Amino acid sequence: MLKLIKRRLPNFFSCNKGIRKGDGLSQVLFSLFMNDLPQYFKQNKSPGVMLGNRSINCLMFADDLLVISPSAEGLQQSLNVIHQHAQQWKLKVNTKSRT
């Protein structure tokens, strides 16, 4: 015999700004707004890690960004570039890590 479990649905909340976590649109918007970030690094001569004859400053996947630098000073320079980029596009950067 099946036992019925009474579950309570969470209250609905309004989302007036941005998109909900996990929304498929987040990846599309990230791609649209962040596509030019590597060019910003290049224009500002942010130091990257050399891989063969290429300098890599960041890795982007879906809606995540990983910043790469060979030094603490270079990392700060890259963070300054990200700040500049975010201000130009009127973006808010979430600096909290997910662990």
Short mmCIF file of C-alpha atoms in Angstrom, two decimals:
data_model
loop_
_atom_site.label_atom_id
_atom_site.label_comp_id
_atom_site.label_asym_id
_atom_site.label_seq_id
_atom_site.Cartn_x
_atom_site.Cartn_y
_atom_site.Cartn_z
CA MET A 1 0.00 0.00 0.00
CA LEU A 2 1.29 3.46 -0.92
CA LYS A 3 1.69 5.96 1.84
CA LEU A 4 0.75 9.50 0.85
CA ILE A 5 3.11 12.19 1.97
CA LYS A 6 1.69 15.65 2.40
CA ARG A 7 4.07 18.19 0.94
CA ARG A 8 3.85 21.91 1.23
CA LEU A 9 4.74 24.00 -1.80
CA PRO A 10 7.04 26.95 -1.21
CA ASN A 11 5.61 30.45 -1.45
CA PHE A 12 6.01 32.10 -4.81
CA PHE A 13 8.26 35.13 -5.07
CA SER A 14 8.47 37.86 -7.64
CA CYS A 15 11.55 38.29 -9.76
CA ASN A 16 11.69 41.90 -10.90
CA LYS A 17 15.36 42.06 -11.84
CA GLY A 18 17.69 39.56 -13.44
CA ILE A 19 16.82 35.92 -13.99
CA ARG A 20 16.31 33.00 -11.67
CA LYS A 21 19.19 30.71 -10.80
CA GLY A 22 19.43 27.82 -13.24
CA ASP A 23 17.40 29.55 -15.93
CA GLY A 24 18.56 28.50 -19.41
CA LEU A 25 18.58 32.13 -20.47
CA SER A 26 21.50 32.90 -18.11
CA GLN A 27 23.97 31.14 -20.41
CA VAL A 28 22.75 33.06 -23.45
CA LEU A 29 22.93 36.42 -21.65
CA PHE A 30 26.37 35.60 -20.24
CA SER A 31 27.60 34.79 -23.73
CA LEU A 32 26.14 38.01 -25.18
CA PHE A 33 27.55 40.31 -22.51
CA MET A 34 30.88 38.59 -21.78
CA ASN A 35 31.92 37.58 -25.29
CA ASP A 36 34.21 40.61 -25.61
CA LEU A 37 35.94 40.23 -22.21
CA PRO A 38 39.03 38.42 -23.62
CA GLN A 39 39.46 41.39 -25.99
CA TYR A 40 39.40 43.74 -22.98
CA PHE A 41 42.21 41.72 -21.40
CA LYS A 42 44.22 41.97 -24.62
CA GLN A 43 43.64 45.74 -24.99
CA ASN A 44 44.70 46.36 -21.39
CA LYS A 45 47.72 44.06 -21.69
CA SER A 46 46.61 41.91 -18.74
CA PRO A 47 49.19 39.18 -18.19
CA GLY A 48 47.95 35.69 -18.82
CA VAL A 49 49.40 32.21 -18.55
CA MET A 50 51.26 31.13 -21.67
CA LEU A 51 50.01 27.98 -23.36
CA GLY A 52 52.24 27.38 -26.35
CA ASN A 53 52.34 30.77 -28.06
CA ARG A 54 48.97 31.95 -26.66
CA SER A 55 48.32 33.97 -23.54
CA ILE A 56 45.21 32.80 -21.64
CA ASN A 57 43.59 35.23 -19.19
CA CYS A 58 40.31 33.50 -18.56
CA LEU A 59 38.19 30.45 -19.19
CA MET A 60 34.45 30.82 -19.72
CA PHE A 61 31.84 28.07 -19.67
CA ALA A 62 28.06 28.44 -19.61
CA ASP A 63 27.67 31.34 -17.16
CA ASP A 64 30.91 30.93 -15.20
CA LEU A 65 34.21 32.77 -15.48
CA LEU A 66 37.64 31.66 -14.26
CA VAL A 67 40.37 34.34 -14.27
CA ILE A 68 43.95 33.12 -14.75
CA SER A 69 47.15 35.06 -14.04
CA PRO A 70 50.79 34.18 -13.33
CA SER A 71 51.02 36.67 -10.42
CA ALA A 72 48.94 38.42 -7.75
CA GLU A 73 49.59 41.77 -9.47
CA GLY A 74 48.45 40.37 -12.81
CA LEU A 75 45.32 38.97 -11.20
CA GLN A 76 44.52 42.37 -9.69
CA GLN A 77 45.02 43.97 -13.10
CA SER A 78 42.60 41.41 -14.61
CA LEU A 79 40.06 42.09 -11.86
CA ASN A 80 40.33 45.81 -12.61
CA VAL A 81 39.63 45.06 -16.28
CA ILE A 82 36.58 42.99 -15.30
CA HIS A 83 35.38 45.88 -13.13
CA GLN A 84 35.79 48.29 -16.05
CA HIS A 85 33.95 45.90 -18.39
CA ALA A 86 31.11 45.43 -15.88
CA GLN A 87 30.72 49.18 -15.44
CA GLN A 88 30.52 49.73 -19.19
CA TRP A 89 27.80 47.07 -19.56
CA LYS A 90 26.08 48.04 -16.26
CA LEU A 91 26.62 44.54 -14.86
CA LYS A 92 26.82 43.44 -11.25
CA VAL A 93 29.50 40.82 -10.61
CA ASN A 94 28.79 38.09 -8.05
CA THR A 95 32.10 37.54 -6.26
CA LYS A 96 30.80 34.90 -3.86
CA SER A 97 32.28 31.47 -4.43
CA ARG A 98 30.11 28.38 -4.60
CA THR A 99 31.56 25.64 -2.44
#
